[in-house]
Coordinates of C-alpha atoms in Angstrom, one line a residue:
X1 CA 0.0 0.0 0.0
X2 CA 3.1 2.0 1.0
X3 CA 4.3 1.7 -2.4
X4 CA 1.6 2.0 -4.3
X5 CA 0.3 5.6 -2.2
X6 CA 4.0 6.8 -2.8
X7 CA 3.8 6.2 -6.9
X8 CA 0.6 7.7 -7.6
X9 CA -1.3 10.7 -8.1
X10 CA -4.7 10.4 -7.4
X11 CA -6.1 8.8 -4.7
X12 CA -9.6 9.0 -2.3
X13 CA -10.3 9.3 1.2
X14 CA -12.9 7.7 2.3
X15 CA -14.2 8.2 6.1
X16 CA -18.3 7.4 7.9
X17 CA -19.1 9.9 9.8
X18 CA -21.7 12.6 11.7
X19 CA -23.1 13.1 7.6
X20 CA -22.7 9.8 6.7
X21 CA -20.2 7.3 4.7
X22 CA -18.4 10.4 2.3
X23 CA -15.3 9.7 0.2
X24 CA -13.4 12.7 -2.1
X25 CA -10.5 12.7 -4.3
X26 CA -7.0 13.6 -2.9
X27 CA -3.3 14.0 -3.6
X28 CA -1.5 11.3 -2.0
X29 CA 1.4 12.3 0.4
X30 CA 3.6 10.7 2.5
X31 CA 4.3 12.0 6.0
X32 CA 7.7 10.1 7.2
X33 CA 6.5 6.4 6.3
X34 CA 3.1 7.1 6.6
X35 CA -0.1 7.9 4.1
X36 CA -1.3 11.2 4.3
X37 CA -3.0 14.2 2.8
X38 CA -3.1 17.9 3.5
X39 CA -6.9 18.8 2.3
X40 CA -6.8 23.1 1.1
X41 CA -9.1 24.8 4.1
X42 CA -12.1 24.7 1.1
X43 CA -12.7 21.2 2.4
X44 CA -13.6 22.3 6.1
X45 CA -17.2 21.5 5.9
X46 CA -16.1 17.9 5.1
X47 CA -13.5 17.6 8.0
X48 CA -16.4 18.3 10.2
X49 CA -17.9 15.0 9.2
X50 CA -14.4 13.0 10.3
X51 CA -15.7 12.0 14.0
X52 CA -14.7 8.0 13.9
X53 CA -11.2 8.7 14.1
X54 CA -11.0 6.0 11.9
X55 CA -10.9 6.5 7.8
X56 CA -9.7 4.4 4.8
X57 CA -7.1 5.5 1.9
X58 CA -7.7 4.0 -1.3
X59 CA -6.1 3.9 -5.1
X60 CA -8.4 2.8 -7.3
X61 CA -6.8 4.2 -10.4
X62 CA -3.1 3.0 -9.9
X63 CA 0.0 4.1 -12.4
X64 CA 1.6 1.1 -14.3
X65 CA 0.1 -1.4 -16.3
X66 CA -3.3 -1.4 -17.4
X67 CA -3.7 -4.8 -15.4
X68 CA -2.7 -3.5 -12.0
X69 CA -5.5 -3.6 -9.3
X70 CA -6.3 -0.9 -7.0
X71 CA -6.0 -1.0 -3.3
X72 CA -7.2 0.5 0.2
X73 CA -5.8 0.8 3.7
X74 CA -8.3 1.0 6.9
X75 CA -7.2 2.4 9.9
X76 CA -6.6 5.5 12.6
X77 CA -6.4 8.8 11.3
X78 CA -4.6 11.8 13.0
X79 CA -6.4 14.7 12.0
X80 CA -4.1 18.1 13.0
X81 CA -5.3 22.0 11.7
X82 CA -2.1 23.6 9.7
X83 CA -3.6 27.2 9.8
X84 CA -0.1 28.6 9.3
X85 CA 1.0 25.9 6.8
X86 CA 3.7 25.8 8.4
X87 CA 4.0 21.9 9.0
X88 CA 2.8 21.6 4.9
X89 CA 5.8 23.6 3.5
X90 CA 8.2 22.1 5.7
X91 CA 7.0 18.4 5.3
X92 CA 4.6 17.9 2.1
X93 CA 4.7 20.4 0.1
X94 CA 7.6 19.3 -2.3
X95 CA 5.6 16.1 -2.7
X96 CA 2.8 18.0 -3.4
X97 CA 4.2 20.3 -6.7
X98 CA 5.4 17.2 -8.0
X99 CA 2.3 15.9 -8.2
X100 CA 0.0 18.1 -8.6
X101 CA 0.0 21.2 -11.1
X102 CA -1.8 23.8 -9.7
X103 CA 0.3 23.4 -6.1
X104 CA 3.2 24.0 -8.7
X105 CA 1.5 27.1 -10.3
X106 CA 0.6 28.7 -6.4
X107 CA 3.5 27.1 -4.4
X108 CA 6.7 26.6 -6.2
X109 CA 8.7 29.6 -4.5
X110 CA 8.0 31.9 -2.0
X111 CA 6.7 34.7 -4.4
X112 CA 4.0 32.2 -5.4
X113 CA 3.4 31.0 -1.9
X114 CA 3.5 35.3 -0.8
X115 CA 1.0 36.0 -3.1
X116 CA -1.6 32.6 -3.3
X117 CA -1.5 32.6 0.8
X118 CA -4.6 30.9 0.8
X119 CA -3.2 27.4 -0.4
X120 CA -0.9 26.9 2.6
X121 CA -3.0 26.4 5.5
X122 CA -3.8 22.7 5.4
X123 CA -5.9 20.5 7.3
X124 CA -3.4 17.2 8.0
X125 CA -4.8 13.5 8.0
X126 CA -2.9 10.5 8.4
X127 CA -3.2 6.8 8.7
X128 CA -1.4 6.2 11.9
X129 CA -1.9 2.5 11.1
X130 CA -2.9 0.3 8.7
X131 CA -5.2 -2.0 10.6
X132 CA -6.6 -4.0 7.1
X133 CA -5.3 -3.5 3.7
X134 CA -7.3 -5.0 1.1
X135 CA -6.6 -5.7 -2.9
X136 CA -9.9 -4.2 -4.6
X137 CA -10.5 -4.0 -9.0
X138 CA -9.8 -0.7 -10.4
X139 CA -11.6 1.7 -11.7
X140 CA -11.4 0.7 -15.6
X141 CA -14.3 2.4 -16.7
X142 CA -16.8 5.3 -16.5
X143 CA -19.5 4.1 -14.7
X144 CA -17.1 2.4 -12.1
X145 CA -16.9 3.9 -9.0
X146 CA -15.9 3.2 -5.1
X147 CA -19.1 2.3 -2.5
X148 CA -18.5 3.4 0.6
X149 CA -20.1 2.2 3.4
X150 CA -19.9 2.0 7.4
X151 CA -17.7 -0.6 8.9
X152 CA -18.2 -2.9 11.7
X153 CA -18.8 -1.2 15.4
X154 CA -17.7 1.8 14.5
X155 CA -14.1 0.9 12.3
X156 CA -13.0 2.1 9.6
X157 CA -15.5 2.1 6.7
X158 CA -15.9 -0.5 4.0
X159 CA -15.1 0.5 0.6
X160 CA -15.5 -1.7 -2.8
X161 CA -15.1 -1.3 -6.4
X162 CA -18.7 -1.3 -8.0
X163 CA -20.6 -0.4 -11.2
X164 CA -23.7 -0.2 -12.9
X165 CA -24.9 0.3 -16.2
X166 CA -26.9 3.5 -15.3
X167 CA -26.7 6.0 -12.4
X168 CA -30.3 7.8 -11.7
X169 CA -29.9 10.8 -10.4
X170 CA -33.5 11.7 -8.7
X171 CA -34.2 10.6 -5.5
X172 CA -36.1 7.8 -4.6
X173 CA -34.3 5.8 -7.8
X174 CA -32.8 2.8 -7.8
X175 CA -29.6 1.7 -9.0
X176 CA -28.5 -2.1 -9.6
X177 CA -25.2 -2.5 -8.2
X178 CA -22.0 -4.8 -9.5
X179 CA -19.3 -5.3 -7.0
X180 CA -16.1 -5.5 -9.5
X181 CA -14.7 -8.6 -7.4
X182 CA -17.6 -10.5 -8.0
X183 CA -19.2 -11.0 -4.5
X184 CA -22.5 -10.1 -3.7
X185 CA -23.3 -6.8 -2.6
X186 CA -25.5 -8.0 0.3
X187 CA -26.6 -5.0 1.8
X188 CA -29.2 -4.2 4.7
X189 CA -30.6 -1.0 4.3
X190 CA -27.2 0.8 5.7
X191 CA -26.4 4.0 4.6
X192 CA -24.0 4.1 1.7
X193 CA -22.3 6.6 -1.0
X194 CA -21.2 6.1 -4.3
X195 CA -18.6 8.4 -6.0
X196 CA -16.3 8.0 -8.4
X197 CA -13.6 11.5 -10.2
X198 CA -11.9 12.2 -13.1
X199 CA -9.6 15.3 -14.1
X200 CA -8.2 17.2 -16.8
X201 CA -4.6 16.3 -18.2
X202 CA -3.6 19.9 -15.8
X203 CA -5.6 18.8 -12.6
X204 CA -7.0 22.2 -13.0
X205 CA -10.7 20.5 -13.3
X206 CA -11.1 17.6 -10.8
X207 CA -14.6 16.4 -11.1
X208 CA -16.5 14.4 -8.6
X209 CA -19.9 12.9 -9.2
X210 CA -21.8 10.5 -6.6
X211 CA -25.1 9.0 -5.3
X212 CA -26.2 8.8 -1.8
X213 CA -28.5 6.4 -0.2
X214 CA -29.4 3.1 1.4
X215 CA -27.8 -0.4 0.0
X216 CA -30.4 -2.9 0.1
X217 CA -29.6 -5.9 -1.2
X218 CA -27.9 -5.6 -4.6
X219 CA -29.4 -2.2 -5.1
X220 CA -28.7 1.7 -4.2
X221 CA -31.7 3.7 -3.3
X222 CA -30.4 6.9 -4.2
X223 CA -31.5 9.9 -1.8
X224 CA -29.0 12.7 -3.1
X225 CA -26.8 12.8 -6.2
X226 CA -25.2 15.0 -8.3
X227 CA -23.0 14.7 -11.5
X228 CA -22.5 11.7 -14.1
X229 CA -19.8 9.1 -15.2
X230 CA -18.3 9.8 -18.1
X231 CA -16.0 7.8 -20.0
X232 CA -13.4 10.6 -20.9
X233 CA -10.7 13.0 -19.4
X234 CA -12.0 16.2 -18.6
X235 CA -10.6 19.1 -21.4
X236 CA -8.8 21.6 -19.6
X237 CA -10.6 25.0 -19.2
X238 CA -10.9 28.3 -21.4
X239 CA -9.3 31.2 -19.9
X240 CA -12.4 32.7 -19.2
X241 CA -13.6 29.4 -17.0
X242 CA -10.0 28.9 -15.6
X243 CA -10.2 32.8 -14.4
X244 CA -13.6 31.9 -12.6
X245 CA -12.5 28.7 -11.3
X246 CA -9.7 30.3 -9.8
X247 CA -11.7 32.8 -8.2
X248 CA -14.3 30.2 -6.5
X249 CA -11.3 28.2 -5.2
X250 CA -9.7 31.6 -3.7
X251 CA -13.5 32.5 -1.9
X252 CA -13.8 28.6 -0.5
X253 CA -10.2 28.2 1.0
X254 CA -10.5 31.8 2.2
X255 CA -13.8 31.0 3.8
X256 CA -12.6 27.9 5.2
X257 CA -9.5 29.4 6.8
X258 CA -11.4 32.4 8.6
X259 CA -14.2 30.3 9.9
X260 CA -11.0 27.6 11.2
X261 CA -9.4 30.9 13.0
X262 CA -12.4 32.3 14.8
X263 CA -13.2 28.1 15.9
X264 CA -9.3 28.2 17.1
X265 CA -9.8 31.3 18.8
X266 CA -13.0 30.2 20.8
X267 CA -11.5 27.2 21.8
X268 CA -8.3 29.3 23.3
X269 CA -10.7 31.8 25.1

């Protein structure tokens, strides 16, 4: 897992939580010997979910040969606020621009880092120990995606690879599930989330889509959903769209960081 973490690019974090079972796409980082990500202060609201203490790490998309399967690690998560970013520049952010483009674009110098202040600040997680690491398919085609799902008293969540030929959006749908290893889906009217990414060749567009529901037996009943699988790579944007994704990415890790520093100073006074 180790390995495979360190090689790649993309990655998901998956976590079940006050909202739910919840997964999102991340840059994989290593923190000494360790999995880890550094989330931008834009994914606050979602950190907010992360109560178990527990999470899962997954790579369902994995470099190499087209035959290699993906993987996920279950474990402890340390979750630590980097409002100054202080512990990101010195420890993961060299990882990071090597990576991932737009770090490179904001953070490759201290000019860049001066001026795009609002990508430091970091919110830290990482696996502290790999309690059960499992071999899962990969994502091979659109309408794969990862199924998240609680785990057992309260552990880390279970995650397989699954698809379907559709993926209704409405609530109160159904969708007929496929577990990629195989097995039977087997589900009892837990809650579960589907959600699967894709990007553009400049990581400036990283999409997520998912659905939102109860399993029950080899079916999602989708209560929330948004987006679609699609089969290819996202095209990079036009200058106007970059210019206006730039500028909701600057307002959400802006937002994020302020509403961090006022919970910080509470908790001081």
């Amino acid at each position: 897992m180790v390995t495979v973490w360190r090689r790649s690019t993309a990655a998901e974090l998956c976590w079940s939580g006050t909202g739910g079972p919840a997964g999102i796409p991340v840059v994989p980082l290593m923190w000494g010997d360790l999995p880890c990500v550094a989330l931008p202060m834009a994914h606050l609201d979602a950190v907010d979910t992360m109560t178990s203490g527990r999470a899962a790490f997954a790579v369902t998309d994995p470099p190499g040969a087209e035959a290699a399967g993906g993987t996920v690690a279950a474990g402890p998560v340390d979750i630590r606020f980097d409002l100054e970013g202080k512990r990101f520049a010195d420890h993961l952010l060299e990882q990071e621009i090597v990576k991932h483009p737009p770090t490179r674009l904001r953070a490759d110098g201290l000019m860049a880092r001066r001026e795009n202040w609002w990508w430091m600040p970091r919110v830290l997680i990482t696996l502290t120990e790999l309690e059960e690491v499992r071999e899962i398919p990969a994502r091979r085609r659109g309408e794969d995606a990862l199924l998240v799902r609680p785990g057992a008293q309260g552990g880390a969540p279970r995650v397989d690879t699954v698809t379907a030929r559709t993926w209704p959006e409405a609530p109160g749908g159904g969708v007929e599930l496929w577990r990629r290893d195989g097995a039977a889906l087997e589900g009892a009217g837990e809650p579960a989330f589907a959600f699967a990414h894709r990007h553009s060749p400049d990581f400036e567009r990283w999409e997520r889509w998912y659905r939102a529901g109860r399993a029950e037996g080899e079916v999602l009943k989708v209560a929330a959903g948004t987006g679609a699988p699609e089969p290819e790579p996202l095209r990079p944007y036009n200058l106007l769209a970059r210019y206006r994704n730039h500028r909701d990415v600057v307002r959400a890790c802006r937002a994020g960081i302020a509403r961090a520093e006022a919970r910080a100073r509470s908790d001081s006074g």
